[in-house]
Amino acid sequence: MPAATPGPGAGRYAPSPSGDLHLGNLRTAILAWALARRTGRAFHLRIEDLDRVQEGAAERQLEDLAALGLDWDGEVVRQSARAEDHAAVIAALEERGLVYECYCTRREILEAPSAPHAPPGAYPGTCRDLSPAAREAGRRRMRELRREPALRLRAEVDSWQVHDLWEGEVTGAVDDLVLRRGDGVVAYNLAVVVDDAAVGVDQVVRGDDLLSSAPRQAHLAHLLGHPAPTYAHVPLALSTAGARLAKRDGAVTLRDRLERGESAADVVERIGDSLGLARCRTAADVLARWDPAALERRPWVVDLPA
């Protein structure tokens, strides 16, 4: 199926520049691009560089995506350049009484009893309604630890429903998620919602390890007055040992495969094979032939020759 003429709405791909993209990342990028293009959406790239950044990784990632045949609309956005927008959103939520300070350590959160049916690590609301004296004690403790209190959202619900292209209606837990971490860095859940809304993203294609985050993010989008996007969570790529694909599994990046004599077209063909599509040599071939309804819902087990 050829690409439709771009209209309102957009899809996106948002890698973290912690290293080169492996085959599973590249597969998700192709599917995000193909799904956006076939539905007439723009396609944006965002570099999520708030955490670990390997020098030169972002540039290599863009080169690799282009080598597979992907294109994108507008400039590539670096999440770190949007700090003012993130801070403004947190300030607006504070004015509405929807933000509070949290003085808990990660260990304390993991060890605290949680509500029934809450996912592991969900925040139990320890600091939500502290007295002024308890808050001052918490601030003193943070100063002793040489860190700032985290800022958390005062969530209005304990669950939220989203729509996923393959999973259908998904209801998931919503806790008082972190908006700004104790080290002063804006949290992923806030940044991704704000940055997607800024460029009109209404279709989010990403790995299914992030499906449990979708209800939290959709609820935050609702509080900010943004419609929730349609989600499409792609099964992960796994090693033959059943673990998430990683550098330790060998030649798993495009550059690894090029060093072993393969071409970018060979890598796309390998990805096409994982989708049941033979002889795809560029991302455009996947766009023309891929039927999203036929996506295999099991993980892609990557068995690579040395």
CSV table of C-alpha atoms in Angstrom, one decimal:
chain,number,residue,atom,x,y,z
A,1,MET,CA,0.0,0.0,0.0
A,2,PRO,CA,1.5,3.4,-1.0
A,3,ALA,CA,1.8,6.2,1.5
A,4,ALA,CA,-1.2,8.5,1.7
A,5,THR,CA,-0.9,12.2,1.3
A,6,PRO,CA,0.2,13.7,4.6
A,7,GLY,CA,-2.7,15.3,6.6
A,8,PRO,CA,-3.3,16.2,10.2
A,9,GLY,CA,-1.7,14.1,12.9
A,10,ALA,CA,1.7,12.6,13.2
A,11,GLY,CA,3.6,9.5,14.2
A,12,ARG,CA,7.1,9.5,15.6
A,13,TYR,CA,10.2,7.5,16.6
A,14,ALA,CA,12.1,8.6,19.7
A,15,PRO,CA,15.3,6.7,20.3
A,16,SER,CA,17.6,7.2,23.3
A,17,PRO,CA,21.2,8.0,22.2
A,18,SER,CA,22.8,5.5,24.6
A,19,GLY,CA,24.3,3.5,21.8
A,20,ASP,CA,23.7,2.1,18.3
A,21,LEU,CA,20.2,0.9,17.4
A,22,HIS,CA,19.9,-2.9,17.4
A,23,LEU,CA,17.7,-4.9,15.0
A,24,GLY,CA,14.7,-4.8,17.3
A,25,ASN,CA,15.0,-1.0,17.5
A,26,LEU,CA,15.3,-0.7,13.7
A,27,ARG,CA,12.3,-3.0,13.2
A,28,THR,CA,10.2,-0.8,15.5
A,29,ALA,CA,11.4,2.4,13.7
A,30,ILE,CA,10.4,0.9,10.3
A,31,LEU,CA,7.0,-0.1,11.6
A,32,ALA,CA,6.4,3.3,13.2
A,33,TRP,CA,7.4,5.0,9.9
A,34,ALA,CA,5.3,2.7,7.7
A,35,LEU,CA,2.2,3.0,9.9
A,36,ALA,CA,2.4,6.8,9.9
A,37,ARG,CA,3.0,7.1,6.2
A,38,ARG,CA,0.2,4.7,5.2
A,39,THR,CA,-2.3,6.6,7.3
A,40,GLY,CA,-1.4,10.0,5.9
A,41,ARG,CA,0.5,11.2,9.0
A,42,ALA,CA,3.6,13.2,9.2
A,43,PHE,CA,6.6,11.4,10.8
A,44,HIS,CA,8.9,13.0,13.4
A,45,LEU,CA,12.1,12.0,15.0
A,46,ARG,CA,13.0,13.0,18.5
A,47,ILE,CA,16.3,12.2,20.3
A,48,GLU,CA,15.5,11.4,24.0
A,49,ASP,CA,18.7,12.5,25.5
A,50,LEU,CA,17.8,13.3,29.1
A,51,ASP,CA,19.7,10.3,30.5
A,52,ARG,CA,22.7,8.3,29.3
A,53,VAL,CA,24.2,9.8,26.1
A,54,GLN,CA,27.0,8.2,24.2
A,55,GLU,CA,29.0,10.7,22.2
A,56,GLY,CA,28.1,10.4,18.5
A,57,ALA,CA,25.3,7.9,19.0
A,58,ALA,CA,22.5,10.2,17.9
A,59,GLU,CA,24.2,11.0,14.7
A,60,ARG,CA,24.9,7.3,14.0
A,61,GLN,CA,21.3,6.5,14.7
A,62,LEU,CA,20.0,9.0,12.2
A,63,GLU,CA,22.4,7.7,9.6
A,64,ASP,CA,21.3,4.2,10.2
A,65,LEU,CA,17.6,5.1,9.9
A,66,ALA,CA,18.2,6.9,6.6
A,67,ALA,CA,20.2,4.0,5.3
A,68,LEU,CA,17.2,1.8,5.7
A,69,GLY,CA,15.1,4.2,3.7
A,70,LEU,CA,13.3,6.2,6.4
A,71,ASP,CA,12.6,9.9,6.0
A,72,TRP,CA,11.1,12.3,8.5
A,73,ASP,CA,9.4,15.7,8.6
A,74,GLY,CA,10.8,18.8,10.1
A,75,GLU,CA,13.9,19.1,12.2
A,76,VAL,CA,15.0,16.3,14.6
A,77,VAL,CA,14.1,17.4,18.1
A,78,ARG,CA,16.5,16.9,21.0
A,79,GLN,CA,14.5,16.5,24.2
A,80,SER,CA,17.2,18.2,26.3
A,81,ALA,CA,16.5,21.4,24.3
A,82,ARG,CA,12.9,21.6,25.6
A,83,ALA,CA,13.6,22.1,29.3
A,84,GLU,CA,11.8,25.4,29.4
A,85,ASP,CA,8.6,23.9,28.0
A,86,HIS,CA,8.8,21.0,30.5
A,87,ALA,CA,9.3,23.4,33.4
A,88,ALA,CA,6.4,25.5,32.3
A,89,VAL,CA,4.0,22.5,32.2
A,90,ILE,CA,5.1,21.5,35.7
A,91,ALA,CA,4.6,25.0,37.0
A,92,ALA,CA,1.1,25.1,35.5
A,93,LEU,CA,0.2,21.8,37.2
A,94,GLU,CA,1.6,23.2,40.5
A,95,GLU,CA,-0.7,26.2,40.2
A,96,ARG,CA,-3.6,23.7,39.9
A,97,GLY,CA,-2.6,21.9,43.1
A,98,LEU,CA,-1.6,18.8,41.1
A,99,VAL,CA,2.0,18.5,42.2
A,100,TYR,CA,3.6,17.6,45.5
A,101,GLU,CA,7.1,17.0,46.8
A,102,CYS,CA,8.3,13.4,47.4
A,103,TYR,CA,11.2,12.6,49.8
A,104,CYS,CA,11.2,8.8,49.3
A,105,THR,CA,14.3,7.0,48.1
A,106,ARG,CA,13.9,4.3,45.3
A,107,ARG,CA,14.5,1.6,47.9
A,108,GLU,CA,11.8,2.9,50.2
A,109,ILE,CA,9.3,2.9,47.3
A,110,LEU,CA,10.2,-0.7,46.3
A,111,GLU,CA,9.9,-1.9,49.9
A,112,ALA,CA,6.7,0.0,50.8
A,113,PRO,CA,3.4,-1.9,50.8
A,114,SER,CA,1.4,-1.0,47.7
A,115,ALA,CA,-2.3,-1.0,46.9
A,116,PRO,CA,-4.0,-4.2,45.8
A,117,HIS,CA,-3.5,-4.9,42.1
A,118,ALA,CA,-0.9,-2.1,41.8
A,119,PRO,CA,2.0,-3.0,39.5
A,120,PRO,CA,5.4,-3.6,41.1
A,121,GLY,CA,7.1,-0.4,42.1
A,122,ALA,CA,3.9,1.7,41.9
A,123,TYR,CA,4.1,4.7,44.2
A,124,PRO,CA,1.9,4.1,47.3
A,125,GLY,CA,1.4,7.9,48.0
A,126,THR,CA,3.6,8.1,51.0
A,127,CYS,CA,4.3,11.8,50.7
A,128,ARG,CA,1.0,12.8,49.2
A,129,ASP,CA,-0.7,14.3,52.2
A,130,LEU,CA,2.1,15.0,54.7
A,131,SER,CA,1.7,17.7,57.4
A,132,PRO,CA,3.8,20.9,57.1
A,133,ALA,CA,6.2,19.6,59.8
A,134,ALA,CA,6.7,16.3,58.0
A,135,ARG,CA,7.4,18.1,54.7
A,136,GLU,CA,10.0,20.3,56.4
A,137,ALA,CA,11.6,17.2,57.8
A,138,GLY,CA,11.6,15.7,54.4
A,139,ARG,CA,13.3,18.7,52.9
A,140,ARG,CA,16.0,18.6,55.6
A,141,ARG,CA,16.6,15.0,54.8
A,142,MET,CA,16.9,15.8,51.1
A,143,ARG,CA,19.5,18.5,51.9
A,144,GLU,CA,21.5,15.9,53.9
A,145,LEU,CA,21.4,13.6,50.9
A,146,ARG,CA,22.4,16.5,48.6
A,147,ARG,CA,19.4,16.1,46.4
A,148,GLU,CA,16.1,17.9,45.7
A,149,PRO,CA,12.7,16.4,46.5
A,150,ALA,CA,11.2,14.7,43.5
A,151,LEU,CA,8.0,16.3,42.2
A,152,ARG,CA,5.0,14.0,41.7
A,153,LEU,CA,1.7,14.3,40.0
A,154,ARG,CA,-1.3,14.2,42.3
A,155,ALA,CA,-3.2,11.8,40.0
A,156,GLU,CA,-7.0,12.1,39.9
A,157,VAL,CA,-7.7,8.4,39.2
A,158,ASP,CA,-6.1,5.1,40.0
A,159,SER,CA,-6.6,3.6,36.5
A,160,TRP,CA,-7.1,4.8,32.9
A,161,GLN,CA,-8.0,3.2,29.6
A,162,VAL,CA,-6.2,3.5,26.3
A,163,HIS,CA,-6.6,2.0,22.9
A,164,ASP,CA,-3.9,0.0,21.3
A,165,LEU,CA,-4.0,-1.0,17.7
A,166,TRP,CA,-3.2,-4.7,18.5
A,167,GLU,CA,-4.3,-5.1,22.1
A,168,GLY,CA,-7.5,-3.2,21.9
A,169,GLU,CA,-8.8,-1.5,25.0
A,170,VAL,CA,-6.3,-1.6,27.7
A,171,THR,CA,-7.0,-0.5,31.3
A,172,GLY,CA,-3.9,0.1,33.4
A,173,ALA,CA,-3.0,1.4,36.9
A,174,VAL,CA,-2.2,5.1,37.3
A,175,ASP,CA,-0.1,6.2,40.3
A,176,ASP,CA,1.4,9.5,41.4
A,177,LEU,CA,4.1,9.5,38.7
A,178,VAL,CA,7.3,11.5,39.0
A,179,LEU,CA,7.3,14.7,37.0
A,180,ARG,CA,10.8,15.9,38.0
A,181,ARG,CA,13.4,13.6,39.5
A,182,GLY,CA,15.5,14.3,42.6
A,183,ASP,CA,18.5,15.1,40.4
A,184,GLY,CA,16.5,17.9,38.8
A,185,VAL,CA,15.9,16.1,35.5
A,186,VAL,CA,12.4,16.0,34.1
A,187,ALA,CA,10.9,12.5,34.1
A,188,TYR,CA,10.3,10.5,31.0
A,189,ASN,CA,6.5,10.3,31.4
A,190,LEU,CA,6.1,14.0,31.5
A,191,ALA,CA,8.6,14.8,28.7
A,192,VAL,CA,7.2,12.3,26.3
A,193,VAL,CA,3.6,13.6,26.7
A,194,VAL,CA,4.6,17.2,26.4
A,195,ASP,CA,6.9,16.6,23.4
A,196,ASP,CA,4.4,14.5,21.5
A,197,ALA,CA,1.7,17.1,21.9
A,198,ALA,CA,4.0,19.9,20.8
A,199,VAL,CA,4.2,18.4,17.3
A,200,GLY,CA,0.8,16.9,17.0
A,201,VAL,CA,1.7,13.2,17.5
A,202,ASP,CA,-1.5,11.2,17.7
A,203,GLN,CA,0.0,7.8,16.9
A,204,VAL,CA,2.6,6.2,19.1
A,205,VAL,CA,4.4,3.1,17.9
A,206,ARG,CA,7.0,1.6,20.3
A,207,GLY,CA,8.1,-1.6,22.1
A,208,ASP,CA,5.4,-3.4,24.1
A,209,ASP,CA,7.6,-3.1,27.2
A,210,LEU,CA,6.1,0.4,27.4
A,211,LEU,CA,2.5,-0.7,27.2
A,212,SER,CA,2.0,-0.4,31.0
A,213,SER,CA,3.2,3.3,30.8
A,214,ALA,CA,0.5,4.2,28.3
A,215,PRO,CA,-2.4,4.7,30.8
A,216,ARG,CA,-0.2,6.9,33.0
A,217,GLN,CA,0.8,9.0,30.0
A,218,ALA,CA,-2.7,9.2,28.6
A,219,HIS,CA,-4.1,10.4,32.0
A,220,LEU,CA,-1.4,13.1,32.2
A,221,ALA,CA,-2.3,14.1,28.6
A,222,HIS,CA,-5.9,14.4,29.7
A,223,LEU,CA,-5.0,16.7,32.6
A,224,LEU,CA,-3.0,18.9,30.2
A,225,GLY,CA,-5.9,19.1,27.8
A,226,HIS,CA,-4.4,16.9,25.1
A,227,PRO,CA,-6.2,14.0,23.4
A,228,ALA,CA,-4.5,10.7,24.1
A,229,PRO,CA,-2.8,9.2,21.0
A,230,THR,CA,-3.6,5.9,19.5
A,231,TYR,CA,-1.0,3.4,20.7
A,232,ALA,CA,0.5,0.5,18.8
A,233,HIS,CA,3.0,-1.5,20.9
A,234,VAL,CA,5.3,-3.8,18.9
A,235,PRO,CA,6.5,-7.1,20.3
A,236,LEU,CA,10.2,-7.0,21.5
A,237,ALA,CA,13.1,-8.6,19.8
A,238,LEU,CA,14.6,-11.3,21.9
A,239,SER,CA,17.9,-13.3,21.8
A,240,THR,CA,17.7,-17.1,21.3
A,241,ALA,CA,18.1,-17.3,25.1
A,242,GLY,CA,14.8,-15.5,25.5
A,243,ALA,CA,16.3,-12.2,26.9
A,244,ARG,CA,15.8,-8.8,25.4
A,245,LEU,CA,18.2,-8.3,22.4
A,246,ALA,CA,21.4,-6.4,23.4
A,247,LYS,CA,24.9,-5.8,22.3
A,248,ARG,CA,26.1,-8.8,24.3
A,249,ASP,CA,24.2,-11.0,21.8
A,250,GLY,CA,26.8,-10.3,19.1
A,251,ALA,CA,26.4,-8.5,15.8
A,252,VAL,CA,23.0,-7.0,16.4
A,253,THR,CA,23.3,-3.5,15.0
A,254,LEU,CA,23.3,-2.4,11.4
A,255,ARG,CA,27.0,-1.4,11.6
A,256,ASP,CA,27.8,-4.9,13.0
A,257,ARG,CA,26.0,-6.5,10.1
A,258,LEU,CA,27.8,-4.2,7.6
A,259,GLU,CA,31.1,-5.2,9.0
A,260,ARG,CA,30.2,-8.8,8.4
A,261,GLY,CA,29.5,-8.2,4.7
A,262,GLU,CA,25.8,-7.6,4.7
A,263,SER,CA,24.2,-4.5,3.2
A,264,ALA,CA,21.5,-2.3,4.6
A,265,ALA,CA,19.1,-4.0,2.2
A,266,ASP,CA,20.0,-7.3,3.7
A,267,VAL,CA,19.1,-6.0,7.1
A,268,VAL,CA,15.8,-4.7,5.9
A,269,GLU,CA,15.2,-8.1,4.3
A,270,ARG,CA,15.8,-9.8,7.6
A,271,ILE,CA,13.3,-7.5,9.3
A,272,GLY,CA,10.8,-8.1,6.5
A,273,ASP,CA,11.2,-11.8,7.0
A,274,SER,CA,10.3,-11.3,10.7
A,275,LEU,CA,7.0,-9.8,9.4
A,276,GLY,CA,6.3,-12.6,7.0
A,277,LEU,CA,7.3,-10.4,4.0
A,278,ALA,CA,9.9,-11.9,1.7
A,279,ARG,CA,12.4,-9.9,-0.3
A,280,CYS,CA,11.9,-6.5,1.2
A,281,ARG,CA,15.0,-4.5,0.4
A,282,THR,CA,14.1,-1.0,1.7
A,283,ALA,CA,11.6,0.5,4.1
A,284,ALA,CA,9.4,1.5,1.2
A,285,ASP,CA,8.9,-2.3,0.4
A,286,VAL,CA,7.6,-2.8,3.9
A,287,LEU,CA,5.3,0.2,3.5
A,288,ALA,CA,3.9,-1.2,0.3
A,289,ARG,CA,3.3,-4.7,1.5
A,290,TRP,CA,2.9,-4.8,5.3
A,291,ASP,CA,-0.5,-5.5,6.7
A,292,PRO,CA,-0.6,-4.2,10.3
A,293,ALA,CA,-3.5,-6.6,11.1
A,294,ALA,CA,-1.2,-9.5,10.4
A,295,LEU,CA,1.5,-8.6,12.8
A,296,GLU,CA,2.7,-11.6,14.8
A,297,ARG,CA,2.1,-10.9,18.5
A,298,ARG,CA,4.8,-13.1,19.8
A,299,PRO,CA,8.3,-11.6,20.3
A,300,TRP,CA,10.8,-11.8,17.4
A,301,VAL,CA,13.5,-14.2,18.3
A,302,VAL,CA,16.6,-13.0,16.5
A,303,ASP,CA,19.0,-15.9,15.5
A,304,LEU,CA,21.9,-14.3,13.7
A,305,PRO,CA,24.8,-15.9,11.9
A,306,ALA,CA,28.2,-15.0,13.3
